[in-house]
């Protein structure tokens, strides 16, 4: 009996809207319909079909009744032909099987504003994380400068320095990617050109760098264990 | 939520207000805007929703629970303040067209 459900890791940034749409479209064409969206998304077996997906960031100002606003937004999209599939962390996935239905957001500046606001909070948080390990990294550099043996630093200083490096790589990659996208998006909007979001290929390259970062952190954990044992 | 200044309107905003001179629900507004602009302008539901929220916050339109011609609830209509804004925008656009008329004649 063939599988009826499938789970896939689907970590998308706010600037990866097109990549997400592309991915869900390809899955539907392969016979897998998105059922639940999140860091691990769930797909259900379906007839292979050509569908249009739209991933929108619903970002509202403080004081807005979020539940009521999302309900109104998805109802209006539904009337226009876009069915709400699922949502996670402010990103809402809609689908339609029709070609004549207009895009959900036809004002490019509105989409840039939503993506920028959503991304900004995340980017700021990313830079706080490496700061938690900066003392450890500084201690490691100082210890090396003082001539301490590397083996003596394996238990604590080196793993902390590795964590700092990994989180810094993560923060730099994400920030650079967001700033690059924002600059290009503003230029496109100013010249009335379509706004480009990251496609699957660009997103996968960035994700590879992030995996390197996670790999470094895992290595740090292992080294720490080795250091303690020694 | 702080009020935003709406001293001038974008093209989609102008057409939405034109459409709301009669009570309409969301999907009817989208269709009416397309009709008024002779198919030139299409507004997405997401863009429209954000715009209607902004208009409502600024007292330019009001929402009722009456059923529109399509039978749907939640219709919108322009307020007195909205009509004033629309007339102001129409006069501004008319002046712009008139100011450009002489120049455009010379360019022919």
mmCIF file of C-alpha atoms in Angstrom:
data_model
loop_
_atom_site.group_PDB
_atom_site.id
_atom_site.type_symbol
_atom_site.label_atom_id
_atom_site.label_comp_id
_atom_site.label_asym_id
_atom_site.label_seq_id
_atom_site.Cartn_x
_atom_site.Cartn_y
_atom_site.Cartn_z
ATOM 1 C CA UNK A 1 0.000 0.000 0.000
ATOM 2 C CA UNK A 2 1.590 3.282 -1.108
ATOM 3 C CA UNK A 3 2.151 6.180 1.301
ATOM 4 C CA UNK A 4 -0.743 8.621 1.617
ATOM 5 C CA UNK A 5 1.041 11.313 3.616
ATOM 6 C CA UNK A 6 4.491 12.801 3.340
ATOM 7 C CA UNK A 7 6.471 15.069 5.633
ATOM 8 C CA UNK A 8 9.176 17.430 4.435
ATOM 9 C CA UNK A 9 11.349 20.034 6.127
ATOM 10 C CA UNK A 10 10.193 23.379 4.720
ATOM 11 C CA UNK A 11 12.000 26.236 6.385
ATOM 12 C CA UNK A 12 11.298 29.375 4.368
ATOM 13 C CA UNK A 13 12.353 32.927 5.109
ATOM 14 C CA UNK A 14 10.124 35.909 4.389
ATOM 15 C CA UNK A 15 12.197 36.573 1.255
ATOM 16 C CA UNK A 16 11.625 33.033 -0.029
ATOM 17 C CA UNK A 17 7.982 33.518 -0.965
ATOM 18 C CA UNK A 18 8.511 32.609 -4.613
ATOM 19 C CA UNK A 19 10.665 29.625 -3.632
ATOM 20 C CA UNK A 20 7.874 28.366 -1.387
ATOM 21 C CA UNK A 21 5.246 28.851 -4.135
ATOM 22 C CA UNK A 22 7.494 27.077 -6.627
ATOM 23 C CA UNK A 23 8.067 24.184 -4.236
ATOM 24 C CA UNK A 24 4.384 23.617 -3.429
ATOM 25 C CA UNK A 25 3.492 23.852 -7.132
ATOM 26 C CA UNK A 26 6.081 21.186 -7.987
ATOM 27 C CA UNK A 27 4.832 18.949 -5.185
ATOM 28 C CA UNK A 28 1.240 19.231 -6.457
ATOM 29 C CA UNK A 29 2.443 18.383 -9.972
ATOM 30 C CA UNK A 30 4.116 15.292 -8.481
ATOM 31 C CA UNK A 31 0.896 14.241 -6.754
ATOM 32 C CA UNK A 32 1.415 15.696 -3.273
ATOM 33 C CA UNK A 33 -0.935 18.358 -1.975
ATOM 34 C CA UNK A 34 0.109 20.589 0.911
ATOM 35 C CA UNK A 35 -2.020 19.871 3.942
ATOM 36 C CA UNK A 36 -0.218 21.599 6.778
ATOM 37 C CA UNK A 37 2.507 24.245 6.498
ATOM 38 C CA UNK A 38 5.278 24.680 9.043
ATOM 39 C CA UNK A 39 8.985 23.952 9.593
ATOM 40 C CA UNK A 40 7.955 20.354 8.826
ATOM 41 C CA UNK A 41 5.121 20.461 6.307
ATOM 42 C CA UNK A 42 2.671 17.673 5.708
ATOM 43 C CA UNK A 43 1.528 16.628 2.224
ATOM 44 C CA UNK A 44 -1.332 14.332 1.247
ATOM 45 C CA UNK A 45 -1.405 12.110 -1.815
ATOM 46 C CA UNK A 46 -3.513 13.591 -4.652
ATOM 47 C CA UNK A 47 -3.906 13.405 -8.403
ATOM 48 C CA UNK A 48 -0.973 15.247 -10.045
ATOM 49 C CA UNK A 49 -2.386 18.653 -10.959
ATOM 50 C CA UNK A 50 -1.315 22.081 -12.059
ATOM 51 C CA UNK A 51 -2.118 24.549 -9.283
ATOM 52 C CA UNK A 52 -1.157 28.105 -8.435
ATOM 53 C CA UNK A 53 0.105 28.716 -4.927
ATOM 54 C CA UNK A 54 0.424 32.093 -3.283
ATOM 55 C CA UNK A 55 2.341 32.606 -0.066
ATOM 56 C CA UNK A 56 1.550 35.867 1.666
ATOM 57 C CA UNK A 57 2.909 37.472 4.785
ATOM 58 C CA UNK A 58 0.124 38.836 6.898
ATOM 59 C CA UNK A 59 1.797 41.425 9.051
ATOM 60 C CA UNK A 60 -0.402 43.808 10.960
ATOM 61 C CA UNK A 61 0.305 46.808 13.150
ATOM 62 C CA UNK A 62 0.111 46.575 16.922
ATOM 63 C CA UNK A 63 -3.382 46.828 18.270
ATOM 64 C CA UNK A 64 -4.933 45.010 15.327
ATOM 65 C CA UNK A 65 -7.319 42.178 16.138
ATOM 66 C CA UNK A 66 -5.186 39.547 14.422
ATOM 67 C CA UNK A 67 -7.731 36.696 14.428
ATOM 68 C CA UNK A 68 -10.517 38.879 13.046
ATOM 69 C CA UNK A 69 -8.232 40.398 10.415
ATOM 70 C CA UNK A 70 -6.902 37.051 9.212
ATOM 71 C CA UNK A 71 -10.476 35.734 9.024
ATOM 72 C CA UNK A 72 -11.584 38.721 6.933
ATOM 73 C CA UNK A 73 -8.506 38.494 4.702
ATOM 74 C CA UNK A 74 -8.891 34.767 3.997
ATOM 75 C CA UNK A 75 -12.652 35.145 3.425
ATOM 76 C CA UNK A 76 -12.101 37.817 0.783
ATOM 77 C CA UNK A 77 -9.369 35.737 -0.852
ATOM 78 C CA UNK A 78 -11.769 32.808 -0.830
ATOM 79 C CA UNK A 79 -14.451 34.874 -2.587
ATOM 80 C CA UNK A 80 -11.868 35.824 -5.209
ATOM 81 C CA UNK A 81 -10.966 32.177 -5.841
ATOM 82 C CA UNK A 82 -7.990 31.604 -3.525
ATOM 83 C CA UNK A 83 -8.497 28.825 -0.956
ATOM 84 C CA UNK A 84 -6.572 29.146 2.310
ATOM 85 C CA UNK A 85 -4.509 25.989 2.876
ATOM 86 C CA UNK A 86 -2.454 26.581 5.992
ATOM 87 C CA UNK A 87 -0.356 29.142 7.811
ATOM 88 C CA UNK A 88 2.684 29.379 10.045
ATOM 89 C CA UNK A 89 4.504 32.298 11.665
ATOM 90 C CA UNK A 90 2.583 34.928 9.712
ATOM 91 C CA UNK A 91 3.065 33.175 6.359
ATOM 92 C CA UNK A 92 -0.232 32.102 4.797
ATOM 93 C CA UNK A 93 -0.484 29.664 1.922
ATOM 94 C CA UNK A 94 -3.325 29.980 -0.607
ATOM 95 C CA UNK A 95 -4.090 27.862 -3.636
ATOM 96 C CA UNK A 96 -6.222 28.113 -6.748
ATOM 97 C CA UNK A 97 -6.770 25.857 -9.720
ATOM 98 C CA UNK A 98 -7.827 28.757 -11.965
ATOM 99 C CA UNK A 99 -5.679 30.885 -14.272
ATOM 100 C CA UNK A 100 -8.106 33.839 -14.406
ATOM 101 C CA UNK A 101 -7.901 34.672 -10.701
ATOM 102 C CA UNK A 102 -5.841 37.838 -10.019
ATOM 103 C CA UNK A 103 -2.790 37.679 -7.736
ATOM 104 C CA UNK A 104 -3.666 38.172 -4.079
ATOM 105 C CA UNK A 105 -1.407 41.197 -3.705
ATOM 106 C CA UNK A 106 -1.251 43.479 -6.735
ATOM 107 C CA UNK A 107 0.594 46.313 -4.994
ATOM 108 C CA UNK A 108 4.316 45.349 -4.961
ATOM 109 C CA UNK A 109 5.190 47.981 -2.360
ATOM 110 C CA UNK A 110 2.691 46.468 0.054
ATOM 111 C CA UNK A 111 4.375 43.081 -0.241
ATOM 112 C CA UNK A 112 7.857 44.587 0.239
ATOM 113 C CA UNK A 113 6.629 46.361 3.380
ATOM 114 C CA UNK A 114 5.193 43.143 4.846
ATOM 115 C CA UNK A 115 8.322 41.109 4.044
ATOM 116 C CA UNK A 116 10.659 43.810 5.395
ATOM 117 C CA UNK A 117 8.748 44.138 8.673
ATOM 118 C CA UNK A 118 8.584 40.360 9.123
ATOM 119 C CA UNK A 119 12.282 39.900 8.311
ATOM 120 C CA UNK A 120 13.597 42.795 10.389
ATOM 121 C CA UNK A 121 12.530 41.365 13.751
ATOM 122 C CA UNK A 122 14.086 38.002 12.887
ATOM 123 C CA UNK A 123 17.354 39.519 11.691
ATOM 124 C CA UNK A 124 17.748 41.537 14.903
ATOM 125 C CA UNK A 125 17.198 38.407 16.988
ATOM 126 C CA UNK A 126 19.789 36.514 14.934
ATOM 127 C CA UNK A 127 22.508 38.968 15.982
ATOM 128 C CA UNK A 128 21.652 38.547 19.678
ATOM 129 C CA UNK A 129 22.388 34.807 19.547
ATOM 130 C CA UNK A 130 26.139 35.066 18.688
ATOM 131 C CA UNK A 131 26.512 37.677 21.443
ATOM 132 C CA UNK A 132 25.641 34.969 23.973
ATOM 133 C CA UNK A 133 28.820 33.138 22.984
ATOM 134 C CA UNK A 134 31.118 36.069 22.335
ATOM 135 C CA UNK A 135 32.717 35.854 25.761
ATOM 136 C CA UNK A 136 33.597 32.204 25.153
ATOM 137 C CA UNK A 137 35.069 33.010 21.757
ATOM 138 C CA UNK A 138 37.109 35.888 23.197
ATOM 139 C CA UNK A 139 38.380 33.618 25.981
ATOM 140 C CA UNK A 140 39.424 31.019 23.401
ATOM 141 C CA UNK A 141 41.413 33.587 21.386
ATOM 142 C CA UNK A 142 43.047 34.941 24.537
ATOM 143 C CA UNK A 143 43.959 31.438 25.717
ATOM 144 C CA UNK A 144 45.579 30.620 22.363
ATOM 145 C CA UNK A 145 47.466 33.927 22.516
ATOM 146 C CA UNK A 146 48.685 33.027 26.010
ATOM 147 C CA UNK A 147 50.084 29.792 24.596
ATOM 148 C CA UNK A 148 47.707 27.326 26.256
ATOM 149 C CA UNK A 149 47.545 23.883 24.635
ATOM 150 C CA UNK A 150 44.653 23.209 22.315
ATOM 151 C CA UNK A 151 43.738 20.017 24.177
ATOM 152 C CA UNK A 152 43.141 22.015 27.359
ATOM 153 C CA UNK A 153 40.628 24.195 25.527
ATOM 154 C CA UNK A 154 38.588 21.336 24.078
ATOM 155 C CA UNK A 155 36.240 21.002 27.013
ATOM 156 C CA UNK A 156 34.917 24.554 27.035
ATOM 157 C CA UNK A 157 36.586 27.434 25.196
ATOM 158 C CA UNK A 158 36.855 25.839 21.773
ATOM 159 C CA UNK A 159 33.246 24.561 21.639
ATOM 160 C CA UNK A 160 32.028 28.004 22.732
ATOM 161 C CA UNK A 161 34.161 29.630 20.045
ATOM 162 C CA UNK A 162 32.769 27.171 17.497
ATOM 163 C CA UNK A 163 29.198 27.983 18.552
ATOM 164 C CA UNK A 164 29.963 31.679 18.187
ATOM 165 C CA UNK A 165 31.396 31.096 14.704
ATOM 166 C CA UNK A 166 28.410 29.013 13.630
ATOM 167 C CA UNK A 167 25.837 31.511 14.897
ATOM 168 C CA UNK A 168 27.785 34.381 13.383
ATOM 169 C CA UNK A 169 27.856 32.601 10.006
ATOM 170 C CA UNK A 170 24.121 32.036 10.323
ATOM 171 C CA UNK A 171 23.460 35.705 11.179
ATOM 172 C CA UNK A 172 25.736 37.051 8.427
ATOM 173 C CA UNK A 173 24.210 34.774 5.764
ATOM 174 C CA UNK A 174 20.632 35.637 6.654
ATOM 175 C CA UNK A 175 21.310 39.375 7.009
ATOM 176 C CA UNK A 176 23.238 39.600 3.730
ATOM 177 C CA UNK A 177 20.508 37.678 1.952
ATOM 178 C CA UNK A 178 17.775 39.957 3.342
ATOM 179 C CA UNK A 179 19.647 43.200 2.562
ATOM 180 C CA UNK A 180 20.440 42.013 -0.962
ATOM 181 C CA UNK A 181 16.795 41.151 -1.544
ATOM 182 C CA UNK A 182 15.547 44.471 -0.097
ATOM 183 C CA UNK A 183 17.875 46.540 -2.276
ATOM 184 C CA UNK A 184 16.812 44.654 -5.418
ATOM 185 C CA UNK A 185 13.139 44.805 -4.438
ATOM 186 C CA UNK A 186 13.199 48.585 -3.931
ATOM 187 C CA UNK A 187 14.971 49.098 -7.262
ATOM 188 C CA UNK A 188 12.406 46.912 -9.012
ATOM 189 C CA UNK A 189 9.484 48.717 -7.369
ATOM 190 C CA UNK A 190 10.965 52.129 -8.311
ATOM 191 C CA UNK A 191 11.222 51.088 -11.978
ATOM 192 C CA UNK A 192 7.824 49.349 -12.015
ATOM 193 C CA UNK A 193 9.491 45.995 -12.600
ATOM 194 C CA UNK A 194 8.310 42.755 -10.927
ATOM 195 C CA UNK A 195 9.752 42.155 -7.470
ATOM 196 C CA UNK A 196 12.019 39.139 -7.392
ATOM 197 C CA UNK A 197 11.995 36.869 -4.408
ATOM 198 C CA UNK A 198 14.415 34.032 -3.922
ATOM 199 C CA UNK A 199 13.773 31.038 -6.126
ATOM 200 C CA UNK A 200 14.383 27.473 -5.035
ATOM 201 C CA UNK A 201 18.017 27.394 -6.248
ATOM 202 C CA UNK A 202 19.032 30.527 -4.333
ATOM 203 C CA UNK A 203 17.202 29.357 -1.261
ATOM 204 C CA UNK A 204 18.918 25.946 -1.360
ATOM 205 C CA UNK A 205 22.363 27.557 -1.624
ATOM 206 C CA UNK A 206 21.666 29.694 1.410
ATOM 207 C CA UNK A 207 20.301 26.708 3.263
ATOM 208 C CA UNK A 208 23.516 24.761 2.520
ATOM 209 C CA UNK A 209 25.508 27.503 4.264
ATOM 210 C CA UNK A 210 23.159 27.322 7.235
ATOM 211 C CA UNK A 211 23.646 23.553 7.431
ATOM 212 C CA UNK A 212 27.395 24.187 7.577
ATOM 213 C CA UNK A 213 26.709 26.394 10.577
ATOM 214 C CA UNK A 214 24.628 23.729 12.273
ATOM 215 C CA UNK A 215 27.338 21.211 11.487
ATOM 216 C CA UNK A 216 29.861 23.399 13.274
ATOM 217 C CA UNK A 217 27.612 23.585 16.322
ATOM 218 C CA UNK A 218 27.179 19.832 16.365
ATOM 219 C CA UNK A 219 30.962 19.493 16.103
ATOM 220 C CA UNK A 220 31.292 21.893 19.019
ATOM 221 C CA UNK A 221 29.026 19.701 21.105
ATOM 222 C CA UNK A 222 31.005 16.582 20.270
ATOM 223 C CA UNK A 223 34.328 18.239 20.955
ATOM 224 C CA UNK A 224 33.077 19.430 24.281
ATOM 225 C CA UNK A 225 32.201 15.861 25.146
ATOM 226 C CA UNK A 226 35.616 14.665 24.005
ATOM 227 C CA UNK A 227 37.287 17.394 26.011
ATOM 228 C CA UNK A 228 35.438 16.425 29.153
ATOM 229 C CA UNK A 229 36.373 12.780 28.679
ATOM 230 C CA UNK A 230 40.037 13.628 28.171
ATOM 231 C CA UNK B 1 -3.878 52.264 15.151
ATOM 232 C CA UNK B 2 -2.535 55.680 14.068
ATOM 233 C CA UNK B 3 -4.373 57.395 11.250
ATOM 234 C CA UNK B 4 -2.513 57.755 7.998
ATOM 235 C CA UNK B 5 -2.751 60.919 5.981
ATOM 236 C CA UNK B 6 -4.648 60.287 2.733
ATOM 237 C CA UNK B 7 -4.268 63.668 1.096
ATOM 238 C CA UNK B 8 -3.659 62.115 -2.338
ATOM 239 C CA UNK B 9 -4.828 58.751 -3.562
ATOM 240 C CA UNK B 10 -3.070 56.099 -5.592
ATOM 241 C CA UNK B 11 -4.786 54.925 -8.753
ATOM 242 C CA UNK B 12 -6.230 51.745 -7.170
ATOM 243 C CA UNK B 13 -7.501 53.759 -4.169
ATOM 244 C CA UNK B 14 -9.210 56.247 -6.470
ATOM 245 C CA UNK B 15 -11.009 53.524 -8.396
ATOM 246 C CA UNK B 16 -12.057 51.696 -5.223
ATOM 247 C CA UNK B 17 -13.647 54.886 -3.885
ATOM 248 C CA UNK B 18 -15.345 55.458 -7.230
ATOM 249 C CA UNK B 19 -16.752 51.940 -6.987
ATOM 250 C CA UNK B 20 -17.972 52.486 -3.418
ATOM 251 C CA UNK B 21 -20.328 55.298 -4.377
ATOM 252 C CA UNK B 22 -22.784 52.397 -4.199
ATOM 253 C CA UNK B 23 -22.722 49.745 -1.418
ATOM 254 C CA UNK B 24 -20.698 46.753 -2.534
ATOM 255 C CA UNK B 25 -19.056 43.729 -0.970
ATOM 256 C CA UNK B 26 -15.428 42.764 -1.517
ATOM 257 C CA UNK B 27 -15.688 40.712 -4.693
ATOM 258 C CA UNK B 28 -18.156 43.212 -6.208
ATOM 259 C CA UNK B 29 -15.622 46.010 -5.588
ATOM 260 C CA UNK B 30 -12.964 44.076 -7.514
ATOM 261 C CA UNK B 31 -15.346 43.524 -10.440
ATOM 262 C CA UNK B 32 -16.550 47.134 -10.444
ATOM 263 C CA UNK B 33 -13.005 48.511 -10.434
ATOM 264 C CA UNK B 34 -12.192 46.381 -13.466
ATOM 265 C CA UNK B 35 -15.352 47.622 -15.159
ATOM 266 C CA UNK B 36 -14.690 51.302 -14.370
ATOM 267 C CA UNK B 37 -11.102 51.078 -15.626
ATOM 268 C CA UNK B 38 -12.209 49.210 -18.778
ATOM 269 C CA UNK B 39 -10.220 46.133 -17.762
ATOM 270 C CA UNK B 40 -7.015 48.074 -17.176
ATOM 271 C CA UNK B 41 -6.832 47.753 -13.418
ATOM 272 C CA UNK B 42 -7.130 44.515 -11.446
ATOM 273 C CA UNK B 43 -6.959 44.641 -7.667
ATOM 274 C CA UNK B 44 -6.043 41.526 -5.742
ATOM 275 C CA UNK B 45 -8.137 40.535 -2.720
ATOM 276 C CA UNK B 46 -5.214 40.986 -0.343
ATOM 277 C CA UNK B 47 -4.434 44.470 -1.600
ATOM 278 C CA UNK B 48 -8.130 45.353 -1.477
ATOM 279 C CA UNK B 49 -8.511 44.093 2.069
ATOM 280 C CA UNK B 50 -5.580 46.193 3.310
ATOM 281 C CA UNK B 51 -6.938 49.217 1.462
ATOM 282 C CA UNK B 52 -10.468 48.822 2.887
ATOM 283 C CA UNK B 53 -9.033 48.544 6.406
ATOM 284 C CA UNK B 54 -7.047 51.755 5.874
ATOM 285 C CA UNK B 55 -10.107 53.568 4.497
ATOM 286 C CA UNK B 56 -12.258 52.396 7.365
ATOM 287 C CA UNK B 57 -9.691 53.512 9.953
ATOM 288 C CA UNK B 58 -9.694 56.962 8.365
ATOM 289 C CA UNK B 59 -13.488 57.212 8.267
ATOM 290 C CA UNK B 60 -13.572 57.284 4.466
ATOM 291 C CA UNK B 61 -15.766 54.212 4.116
ATOM 292 C CA UNK B 62 -18.057 52.382 6.479
ATOM 293 C CA UNK B 63 -18.938 48.745 6.744
ATOM 294 C CA UNK B 64 -22.419 47.356 7.144
ATOM 295 C CA UNK B 65 -23.745 43.868 7.577
ATOM 296 C CA UNK B 66 -26.323 44.368 4.880
ATOM 297 C CA UNK B 67 -26.381 41.972 2.013
ATOM 298 C CA UNK B 68 -25.079 43.294 -1.286
ATOM 299 C CA UNK B 69 -26.562 42.435 -4.665
ATOM 300 C CA UNK B 70 -24.589 39.179 -4.701
ATOM 301 C CA UNK B 71 -26.179 38.172 -1.405
ATOM 302 C CA UNK B 72 -22.971 38.458 0.576
ATOM 303 C CA UNK B 73 -22.713 40.183 3.910
ATOM 304 C CA UNK B 74 -20.174 42.803 4.877
ATOM 305 C CA UNK B 75 -20.719 45.502 2.343
ATOM 306 C CA UNK B 76 -18.882 48.770 2.253
ATOM 307 C CA UNK B 77 -19.960 52.227 1.205
ATOM 308 C CA UNK B 78 -18.313 55.610 1.004
ATOM 309 C CA UNK B 79 -18.929 58.149 3.787
ATOM 310 C CA UNK B 80 -19.476 61.892 3.480
ATOM 311 C CA UNK B 81 -15.798 62.378 4.277
ATOM 312 C CA UNK B 82 -14.931 59.856 1.607
ATOM 313 C CA UNK B 83 -17.028 61.677 -0.992
ATOM 314 C CA UNK B 84 -15.174 64.911 -0.171
ATOM 315 C CA UNK B 85 -11.833 63.157 -0.577
ATOM 316 C CA UNK B 86 -12.945 61.628 -3.880
ATOM 317 C CA UNK B 87 -14.129 65.002 -5.209
ATOM 318 C CA UNK B 88 -10.836 66.577 -4.096
ATOM 319 C CA UNK B 89 -8.867 63.877 -5.900
ATOM 320 C CA UNK B 90 -10.994 64.194 -9.035
ATOM 321 C CA UNK B 91 -10.369 67.967 -9.115
ATOM 322 C CA UNK B 92 -6.638 67.393 -8.630
ATOM 323 C CA UNK B 93 -6.480 64.911 -11.503
ATOM 324 C CA UNK B 94 -8.555 67.203 -13.711
ATOM 325 C CA UNK B 95 -6.208 70.127 -12.998
ATOM 326 C CA UNK B 96 -3.209 67.943 -13.801
ATOM 327 C CA UNK B 97 -4.763 66.891 -17.114
ATOM 328 C CA UNK B 98 -5.622 70.504 -17.987
ATOM 329 C CA UNK B 99 -2.130 71.724 -17.060
ATOM 330 C CA UNK B 100 -0.601 69.099 -19.290
ATOM 331 C CA UNK B 101 -3.007 69.694 -22.176
ATOM 332 C CA UNK B 102 -1.204 72.743 -23.589
ATOM 333 C CA UNK B 103 2.178 71.010 -23.397
ATOM 334 C CA UNK B 104 0.848 67.823 -24.993
ATOM 335 C CA UNK B 105 -0.709 69.867 -27.840
ATOM 336 C CA UNK B 106 2.731 71.322 -28.626
ATOM 337 C CA UNK B 107 4.316 67.876 -28.615
ATOM 338 C CA UNK B 108 1.992 66.633 -31.336
#
